[in-house]
C-alpha cells in the first residue's frame, strides 16, 4: 500500500503552557510560615464553636472579596496552605487591617469595636510575611522555584504549586484583552474578569425585543495531561445568561469604576430567593474607607429589588420586580436552566475563530494529537433502525438462565394502552389490529419465550399523595416472582421528563414545579420504589411527541415508546448483538470475549435536612463475556446499599428499593476517613467480583474527576511513581496480585479539563496543512513526551446534525445570528433562541496494573498494550446499550451510573450544576466527591 503523504491531526482549543508563553508574567506572593496556618486553624476552630456546626469554616471568601476591591480584582487566598497571591502588590498596613477586621468579625465583634491599632497576632504575622514578586515561568514544572536539574530530567510530569494553576491566566487574559477580536466582520472587545477569563461585556447576545441577554465568556485554565512535559492551557467559551433580577442569583458579574480593571465575579451569600453580599465583606470595606465599592453597589440593588425587610423566600415575585432591568454595570447570572430567549452554546465557528485569535496574539505551541489508525470505520446504527430485537432477548434469556420474559404493562389511559400495543407489535412483527389483550390475560409475543400482560391501575399511576402505593397493585397476579421468569414493568406516566430536565421554576409553596408534581407526589418515583421492593425493574413512557419525519407508509414513529422499551431492556440486562460486534480487540494474551469489564460510578450527594455531612453514592456494573460460543454477554451489578454482585436487574431493583442512606446509616462520608473507607469497600467489592467471575480477567473503568480523591494513582502527577505505603493507590491495589484487574481505564468527560476539538487538519511531513475536516467522530492519540499516551474520542453531538438543526454555529457566531422573520417573502429561522452545539471529547487513559509480561505476577508473555484498552473503551462508548448515539461513558460505567440516575431519590440528592456551564452538546454532569488539581 502507498504510504499516505499526510496524517490527520485533531486541532483542539488547548496549548502547551511553556515558559515562553508566559512571557515574563509575575504575581506577588506571600507564603506564610506555619505560625500563620496554626493561628488560622485556631480561628477556624473558634468559629465552629460559635456557630455550633462542625462542618462550618471561617469565611475566608469574605477576605478574598474585600481584597479584590482593594487590589483591582485579582486575589488568590488559600489559608490552609498559607498562600496569598495578587497581581498587584498589596500594602502591609492594608493587609494587617483587613485580617484584624476579619478576625474580630468572625468572633462576633461589632465592626466599630474592632481597634485597628491593636492588630491580632494573626494579622501581625500575615503583614510581616515578605511579599515577593515571582516569575510564573519558574514554577510551571515544580513548586520549588527555578528549575533544578532534577526538574528538567526527561520523563518528569509537571507538578506546579496550586497557586500557579490559580494565577497563570491573569496575565494571559490581560494580553488577549489588549487586542480586538475580529470575527464575522465585527470588532469584538473582550474584557478580563477576576477569575482569569474574558467577557464580551459590551456586545451581548440579545433576543429581538432586547429583553433577554447572554454574554460570551472565555475561560482559561491550566491543567495537565498524562506524560506531557508541559502544563496545558485549556480554553473554553460559554454563553452566560443574564437574569433580569437578583432573585435566586448565586453569582453576579459587576463592572468596576475604572474600565481598565477586570469585571468582578461575585458569589452571593445565603440561600433561597433573596441572596446578599456577605455582611462581613461590606463591614470590612466600610472600616477600610471603601463605602462605594462593587460589593456595596450589588447590595444596594438587592435592597432596591427586595427591600430591607428580608421578605420570606417563598413569597411570589411582584410585577415591578419582573420588569427588565437592562444591562447595567451589575449583571446577575441566571442560576438555573430555565427556558430562555437566548440559547446555550457558542457553536463551532466561534471556537475556531477564537483559536485563530489566540494563535495570532500568544503564538502558543499546539499539542500533537493524531488519529488512531486502528480506530477507523466507526459506524453507528441509524436512529430509525434502533429497536428491540426479539433474537437478542432470547439470547440474553438463555445467558441468564431464564425460560420466559413477562412484560407487565401498567396503564390508565386508553391512548397509552394503544401505544404500548403498537410498540410491541412493531418489535415482534405482529399486526396490532389482532392484539386486544383482556385485563390480566397474558398475550404471547415470541414463540412462548416472551409475553405481555396489561393491567389498568389508575390509582397507582396518577400523581398525588397516594400515588405508587403497594396496595394499588396488590391484586395484580402478574407482579409475582416465578423461578424461571424474568419480569419487567412497562408503565405509563404523564410527567414530562424534558420539563424536569429544564429545572423549572419552584412553586410558591415550594412543593413542586410549574410543570409537574412535587417529588413526594410524583407517581413515577413512588411507583418505581414500590415495584423495586417487589423485586422488579420498571420503565415509564412519557406522552407522545409528534415526529417530524414519517415512515415510507406515512406512519410517524413513536420514539418515546421505542426508547422506553430499549431502556427497559437495558434495566433487565438484555445485551444486543451490537456489543458482540465491537468487542474485537484482544487484551494482551486474552481474546476480546475472555475479559470482563467493570465500571465503578461515584457521586457526591447533596446535604439533606439536618444531616449536614455530604455522603457518597457508589454503584458498579460488570459486562461479563459469554459462557459458550455464540452466547450473549451479560450485565451484572453492585451497589453500596446492597453489597452483593448479581444480575443487573436484581442489583438495580435492590438498590432502588431503599432510600439513600443518611446520617449514621452509612460510613460513606465525604471526608478523608470516609474516602478511605469508600476505597476499601470498593476493593472488597472487586475481591468479591473476582470470585463472582471465577477468576476470569477483568478491567475497571472509572471517572477520573469523580474518583481522584479516592485513588492517588489516578493523578497525572503520580504517573510512573510507585504506590505510597498504606494508600489506596488504584482500585484493587490493596488486594493480592491475582485478584487485581488487568488495567484501570480512567475516563474524563469534564469539558473544563478536556481539550475541546475544533477541526481535523491533514498535515504533511513538514507540518503544512493540506486540507481540513470541520467535524470528526474518530479516536485520536495525544502524543506523549514520555510514557504511555492518552486518547481523545471526539464526538459530534447528535443535535448538531439533528432534523432541521441546520448545524447552527457552523459558519457564523451568535453575533451574526438571525432573530428570524415570519414575513412570507423573507422567511427566516430564529437562530438566537436554539442551543448551538460544539464537538466534545472524552479522554481515555489506560493504566496497566498487571505486572510486566513473563513475570511471576503475570506469567503470560504477551504484553497488555494501552491501545487495545483505549479502543475497547471507545467502542463501548460508541456502541451503547439502548441508544443509537454515542454516550460519554463506556457501557459498564454508563450502566453503573444509570442505576443511580434512575433511583427514585436521585433528583433530590444530586448537587446542582454550575450556572455558568455551557451545557450544550454535553452529557448530564455527574457530581463528584470533591476536586483536586489534576
Coordinates of C-alpha atoms in Angstrom, one line a residue, residues 595-846:
X595 CA -12.2 -10.4 29.6
X596 CA -14.9 -8.8 31.7
X597 CA -15.2 -5.1 32.0
X598 CA -16.3 -3.4 35.3
X599 CA -17.4 0.2 35.7
X600 CA -17.5 2.0 39.1
X601 CA -19.7 5.1 39.5
X602 CA -19.1 7.5 42.4
X603 CA -21.3 10.6 43.1
X604 CA -21.4 13.0 45.9
X605 CA -24.9 13.6 47.3
X606 CA -26.2 16.9 48.4
X607 CA -26.7 17.5 52.1
X608 CA -30.2 16.7 53.3
X609 CA -32.2 18.2 56.2
X610 CA -30.4 18.3 59.5
X611 CA -27.7 16.0 58.3
X612 CA -25.0 18.4 57.1
X613 CA -22.4 15.8 56.2
X614 CA -22.2 15.1 52.5
X615 CA -22.5 11.5 51.5
X616 CA -21.1 9.5 48.6
X617 CA -23.2 7.1 46.4
X618 CA -21.4 4.2 44.8
X619 CA -22.7 1.8 42.2
X620 CA -21.0 -0.7 39.8
X621 CA -21.7 -2.9 36.9
X622 CA -19.7 -5.5 35.0
X623 CA -20.1 -6.7 31.4
X624 CA -19.4 -10.4 31.5
X625 CA -18.2 -12.4 28.5
X626 CA -20.4 -15.2 27.0
X627 CA -20.0 -18.6 28.8
X628 CA -20.5 -20.5 25.5
X629 CA -19.6 -19.8 21.8
X630 CA -22.3 -17.6 20.2
X631 CA -23.8 -16.8 23.6
X632 CA -24.7 -13.3 24.8
X633 CA -22.7 -11.1 27.0
X634 CA -24.4 -10.5 30.4
X635 CA -24.7 -7.5 32.6
X636 CA -24.3 -7.6 36.4
X637 CA -24.5 -5.0 39.1
X638 CA -23.5 -4.0 42.7
X639 CA -24.5 -1.1 44.9
X640 CA -23.2 0.3 48.3
X641 CA -26.6 -0.3 49.9
X642 CA -26.8 -4.0 48.7
X643 CA -23.2 -5.2 48.6
X644 CA -23.5 -8.3 46.5
X645 CA -22.8 -9.0 42.9
X646 CA -25.9 -10.3 41.0
X647 CA -27.6 -10.0 37.7
X648 CA -28.1 -6.3 36.7
X649 CA -31.9 -6.3 37.1
X650 CA -31.7 -7.8 40.5
X651 CA -29.0 -5.4 41.7
X652 CA -30.9 -2.4 40.3
X653 CA -34.2 -3.4 41.9
X654 CA -32.4 -4.0 45.3
X655 CA -30.7 -0.5 45.0
X656 CA -34.0 1.3 44.1
X657 CA -35.9 -0.5 46.9
X658 CA -34.3 1.6 49.6
X659 CA -33.7 5.2 50.2
X660 CA -30.2 6.6 50.0
X661 CA -28.7 6.1 53.5
X662 CA -28.4 9.2 55.6
X663 CA -27.0 10.2 59.0
X664 CA -25.2 7.3 60.8
X665 CA -26.6 4.7 58.4
X666 CA -23.7 5.0 56.1
X667 CA -20.0 5.4 56.6
X668 CA -19.5 6.8 53.0
X669 CA -18.8 10.4 54.2
X670 CA -17.1 13.0 52.1
X671 CA -14.0 13.5 54.3
X672 CA -10.5 11.9 54.4
X673 CA -11.5 9.0 56.6
X674 CA -14.8 8.5 54.7
X675 CA -13.0 8.5 51.3
X676 CA -10.5 5.8 52.5
X677 CA -13.4 3.8 53.7
X678 CA -15.1 4.1 50.4
X679 CA -12.0 2.9 48.6
X680 CA -11.7 -0.1 51.0
X681 CA -15.3 -1.1 50.4
X682 CA -14.8 -0.9 46.6
X683 CA -11.7 -3.1 46.9
X684 CA -13.8 -5.6 48.8
X685 CA -16.4 -5.4 46.0
X686 CA -13.7 -6.1 43.5
X687 CA -12.4 -9.0 45.6
X688 CA -16.0 -10.4 45.5
X689 CA -16.1 -9.8 41.8
X690 CA -13.0 -11.9 41.3
X691 CA -14.9 -14.8 42.9
X692 CA -18.1 -14.0 41.1
X693 CA -16.2 -14.2 37.7
X694 CA -14.5 -17.4 38.8
X695 CA -11.1 -15.8 38.5
X696 CA -11.6 -14.6 34.9
X697 CA -9.5 -11.5 34.0
X698 CA -11.3 -8.1 34.1
X699 CA -10.7 -4.4 33.7
X700 CA -12.0 -1.5 35.8
X701 CA -13.3 1.8 34.3
X702 CA -13.8 4.9 36.5
X703 CA -14.5 8.6 36.0
X704 CA -11.1 10.3 36.9
X705 CA -12.7 13.5 38.1
X706 CA -15.3 11.8 40.4
X707 CA -12.8 9.4 41.9
X708 CA -9.5 11.3 42.0
X709 CA -9.7 11.8 45.8
X710 CA -10.2 8.0 46.3
X711 CA -7.1 6.9 44.4
X712 CA -3.9 8.8 44.2
X713 CA -2.6 6.6 41.4
X714 CA -5.2 8.3 39.0
X715 CA -3.5 11.7 39.3
X716 CA -1.4 12.8 36.3
X717 CA 1.5 13.8 38.6
X718 CA 1.6 10.3 40.1
X719 CA 2.1 8.5 36.8
X720 CA 5.3 6.5 36.7
X721 CA 5.6 6.5 40.5
X722 CA 5.4 3.6 42.9
X723 CA 2.4 3.3 45.2
X724 CA 2.8 5.0 48.6
X725 CA 2.6 2.8 51.7
X726 CA -0.8 2.3 53.3
X727 CA -2.6 4.1 50.4
X728 CA -5.5 3.2 48.3
X729 CA -3.4 3.8 45.2
X730 CA -5.7 2.4 42.5
X731 CA -8.8 0.2 42.5
X732 CA -8.0 -3.2 44.0
X733 CA -4.4 -2.2 44.8
X734 CA -4.8 -3.5 48.3
X735 CA -5.7 -6.9 47.0
X736 CA -3.4 -9.8 46.2
X737 CA -1.9 -9.5 42.7
X738 CA -4.1 -12.4 41.3
X739 CA -7.3 -10.5 42.3
X740 CA -6.4 -7.2 40.7
X741 CA -7.7 -6.1 37.3
X742 CA -5.6 -6.2 34.2
X743 CA -5.9 -2.4 33.9
X744 CA -7.7 0.7 35.2
X745 CA -9.2 2.8 32.4
X746 CA -9.5 6.5 33.5
X747 CA -12.3 8.4 31.8
X748 CA -12.6 12.2 31.9
X749 CA -15.5 13.9 30.2
X750 CA -15.3 17.2 32.1
X751 CA -15.1 19.9 29.3
X752 CA -13.4 22.3 31.8
X753 CA -10.4 19.9 31.8
X754 CA -10.6 18.0 28.4
X755 CA -9.3 19.9 25.3
X756 CA -12.2 20.9 23.1
X757 CA -11.9 19.6 19.5
X758 CA -12.4 22.2 16.7
X759 CA -11.3 20.6 13.5
X760 CA -9.2 17.9 11.8
X761 CA -6.1 19.1 9.9
X762 CA -4.4 16.8 7.4
X763 CA -0.7 17.7 7.8
X764 CA 2.2 16.8 5.6
X765 CA 5.7 15.7 6.8
X766 CA 6.7 19.4 7.0
X767 CA 3.6 20.2 9.2
X768 CA 1.9 22.1 6.4
X769 CA -1.9 21.7 6.3
X770 CA -3.1 20.2 3.1
X771 CA -6.8 20.1 3.9
X772 CA -9.2 20.2 6.9
X773 CA -12.3 18.5 8.1
X774 CA -14.7 20.5 10.2
X775 CA -16.0 17.7 12.4
X776 CA -15.0 14.1 13.3
X777 CA -16.2 11.2 15.4
X778 CA -13.0 9.2 15.5
X779 CA -10.4 8.3 18.1
X780 CA -7.2 10.3 18.4
X781 CA -4.0 9.8 20.3
X782 CA -2.2 12.6 22.3
X783 CA 1.5 12.1 21.5
X784 CA 3.3 11.9 24.9
X785 CA 6.7 13.2 25.7
X786 CA 7.4 10.0 27.6
X787 CA 5.4 7.0 28.9
X788 CA 2.1 5.8 27.5
X789 CA -0.3 8.1 25.6
X790 CA -3.8 9.4 26.2
X791 CA -6.6 9.1 23.7
X792 CA -9.4 11.5 22.9
X793 CA -12.7 10.3 21.5
X794 CA -14.1 13.2 19.5
X795 CA -17.8 13.4 19.3
X796 CA -20.3 15.4 17.2
X797 CA -23.4 15.8 19.3
X798 CA -26.5 14.3 17.6
X799 CA -28.3 17.6 18.0
X800 CA -25.7 19.3 15.7
X801 CA -26.9 17.1 12.8
X802 CA -30.4 16.5 14.0
X803 CA -33.6 17.0 12.0
X804 CA -34.0 20.7 11.0
X805 CA -31.0 21.6 13.2
X806 CA -29.2 23.4 10.3
X807 CA -25.8 23.0 12.0
X808 CA -26.2 26.2 13.8
X809 CA -22.9 27.9 14.6
X810 CA -21.1 26.1 11.9
X811 CA -20.4 29.1 9.7
X812 CA -21.2 32.2 11.9
X813 CA -21.1 33.2 15.5
X814 CA -24.0 34.4 17.6
X815 CA -23.1 38.0 16.9
X816 CA -24.4 37.3 13.3
X817 CA -27.3 35.1 14.2
X818 CA -30.7 36.0 12.8
X819 CA -33.7 36.8 15.0
X820 CA -35.9 35.2 12.4
X821 CA -38.8 36.5 10.3
X822 CA -42.3 35.3 9.6
X823 CA -42.6 37.5 6.5
X824 CA -43.7 35.2 3.7
X825 CA -41.4 36.9 1.3
X826 CA -38.4 36.8 3.6
X827 CA -39.0 33.9 6.0
X828 CA -36.0 33.2 8.2
X829 CA -35.4 30.8 11.2
X830 CA -34.8 32.3 14.6
X831 CA -31.2 31.3 15.2
X832 CA -30.9 33.1 18.6
X833 CA -33.2 31.0 20.7
X834 CA -32.0 27.4 19.9
X835 CA -28.9 25.9 21.6
X836 CA -25.8 25.8 19.5
X837 CA -23.6 22.7 19.7
X838 CA -19.9 22.0 19.5
X839 CA -17.8 18.9 19.4
X840 CA -16.9 17.3 22.7
X841 CA -14.1 14.9 23.6
X842 CA -13.9 12.0 26.1
X843 CA -10.4 11.5 27.5
X844 CA -9.4 7.8 27.8
X845 CA -6.2 7.0 29.7
X846 CA -5.5 3.3 30.4

